[in-house]
Amino acid sequence: MTSLVNWRLSLLIALAVPAVALGDLAANTAPAHAQGVIIRDIRVVGNRRVEPETVRSYLQFTVGDAYEAGRVDRSLRALFATGLFSDVRIDREGGTVIITIAENPIVNQVAFEGNREVDDDALSSEVRLKPRAVYTRARVQSDVQRILSVYQRQGLFAARVEPKLIELDQNRVNVVFEISEGVATKVKGINFIGNRAFSDSQLRDVISTSESGWFDFLRGNSIYDPDRLSLDRELVRQYYLKNGYPDMRVVSAGAELDADGSGFFITIVVEEGERYRFGSMSIESQLPGIDTEGLYRELLTSEGATYNAFYIEKSVERLALTIAEQGHAFALVRPRAIPDPESRTIALVYRIEEGPRVYIERIDISGNVRTKDHVIRREFRLAEGDAYNPAMVDRAKKRLEALGFFKKVNLARRPGSAPDRVVLDVDLEEQSTGELSFGAGYSTAEGVIGDISIAERNLLGNGQFLRLKLSGSLERMQADLSFTEPRFLDTNLAVGFDVFHKEVDQSSVSSFKYRKTGLSPRIGFPLSENLWGQVSYLYSRDNIYDVDEATASRAILEAKGASDTSALGLVLTYDTRNHPRTPNEGFYVTVGGDFAGLGGDVQYGRVIAEARAYYPVADKVTLVGRAIGGHIEGWGDDDVRLLDLFFKGGETVRGFDRSGFGPRDLGTLDALGGRTFWSTTAELRFPFPFLPDELGISGAVFADAGSLFGAGAFAKRLNGSIDANGNQLVLVDDSSVRASVGASILWESPVGPIRLDFAHALLKETYDEDQLIRFGAATKF
């Protein structure tokens, strides 16, 4: 009996323990989940501006729903995401849900303190907080970063921004950004690692950032800007791709702040790879009716020429245009490169394929605050309604970047109103196109020289160029005004004019001064990728004055006075140099002629030609050859005036003074000029072996030769005559060769290029005036 009672008691205990445990669990979880509780009412507490219905609209539950933790959590996130509230709490009392909120204040005013380099308007346009907007901590912190970005673009990396809050009544606040600007952080040095084909100074000319130097306040490209460094990285890459290095890559481009925080040192690491030339060229077409043989004349790439990625892109564009004119608007041209590492050549196959039949619905342009739409649209070879061609669109982007008007050019394609329509979005970020520059220097020819220039490359947003330049020295004063419309009537004609006034003191070499004032309209046009032509007209009023009657040559006395010149000119220029300032490969040839006599007082024909060649002998060693010559001849009954003759000296054959050789009056030692001249130069440029490239110092040895002869008929006619003062004109005029040899020191200094020439005249006449040292320096700020 006892055992039976014990068995029953044990069974009751075993059943009671789980029941108690489950009861406790239910008691603990019921407040969190409120299983089975139906929401009967929703109350909003703490709101001042926001209506209760607005709050309820963000909830994930409503009256009649079951109270669930998941819906409560999602409702909290939705309310915080509005940015209207600084705090939100959701509680339940029976079937009533209570939403307790704390509203974010309203911004009454946004102010800036401590800013001097950036004005309030620029900062106001950058920040997102505005009066009557809702204040949130996230927005303030975001605006702090935006303000810092503005200062970093100005080179002020030491800037600090502290937001302050001034509480007002009615839950309003004033936001004050206290700014400590610090000092501008500029670029103290730019170094390249891995470059063998091009020197540091050459690559510095390629990039847009420059090292800090004198007069930095007149330019902004010496201030460190991460966006500009990204652009420089691409500029270096493009430069190598244009000069034969298809495998080149920029390994890194970084900037390090020096220890005292006063400047950045930029280091760009490159891997050049091997230099290639073009191999065989072929054109293949999958489209019927295309004469591939006739397309070869559109190619700018030729077998044996140095590899140039730009020529490939341009060839693709020319082929696409030609094929489109033949009725294949949707044809795609895809170049395929076939490299041969052993011969270091790259064969090209231009493959013509049928592209998708897609048309351009619209070209939408944004970001051009100043530049007018038509200036941008004319860089496209496509218009609304034309067939969409990816190669031509990509080329249009590169042309826009090449204008120099925009800091960034983003071009994207998006679907149009139909499957076969696309919209091109052109997003631009403009940059400054105005330029104020100063020049200063010294030369042995003119002494102290200087100039000041104000230029605008995008005049009134029309893409036009305007420049006013004043220059002078102790012996020369000159003012020039130039205007150019680069795309006259949206064609490839560059139309412009030059207005000038010049006064020159020739007293030290020819006993006279002269004044020249004139106007020259011109039209320039491309004849091929590297050939440029220009036609111009010149009208000038010339005057020889201030001639010393007692000491000047009779030839100069006869030439004094004023005359008018009316001349038509033509210049052809061919340029394949790989660098505009310091080339080490390529050719430059220019031939120009003038014909005077279309009105005016003088009649002559003149031609001048110059050729320069650059050949890389070894690593950073360049051989430069130059030949130049000219001739002028009067026609009709007119002689060539003194001012129109050639005066040559150390700028043509080093080792001679200004106007140091050529026809001369031995009685007065006045240079009288000549009708014909020529000169040749051979120069070997090399780096100094024990000096680092960063200094930018190099050397050269050279040999010059030339001659100037053919005095004017007036000088020949007066030869041997004696004036009233007893001075006899003794003319010396012969075509003997003058020659010199010498050495030079070239320095790409922080203030501009400086050159020092030491020359010794090997061949000269007794009446020539020589010069041992020739020094020249000039800089642009």
XYZ file of C-alpha atoms in Angstrom, residues 37-45 52-53 56 59 61-67 90-99:
30
model
C -2.963 40.593 -28.394
C -4.972 42.595 -30.935
C -4.147 46.284 -31.353
C -7.207 48.344 -30.429
C -5.682 51.864 -30.581
C -2.473 53.685 -31.669
C -1.526 56.878 -29.844
C 1.268 59.328 -30.839
C 2.980 61.233 -28.026
C -0.083 61.872 -35.891
C -1.348 60.473 -39.196
C 1.116 56.283 -38.355
C 4.127 52.009 -39.162
C 0.962 47.633 -38.386
C -2.482 49.189 -37.849
C -5.545 48.858 -35.635
C -6.886 45.309 -35.760
C -3.489 43.691 -36.410
C -1.811 41.398 -33.962
C 1.019 43.017 -31.990
C 7.102 52.010 -29.138
C 5.324 50.658 -26.037
C 2.129 48.658 -25.445
C -0.408 49.054 -22.686
C -2.961 46.317 -23.124
C -4.449 46.735 -26.588
C -3.107 50.314 -26.968
C 0.206 50.994 -28.737
C 1.958 54.221 -27.674
C 4.424 55.862 -30.124
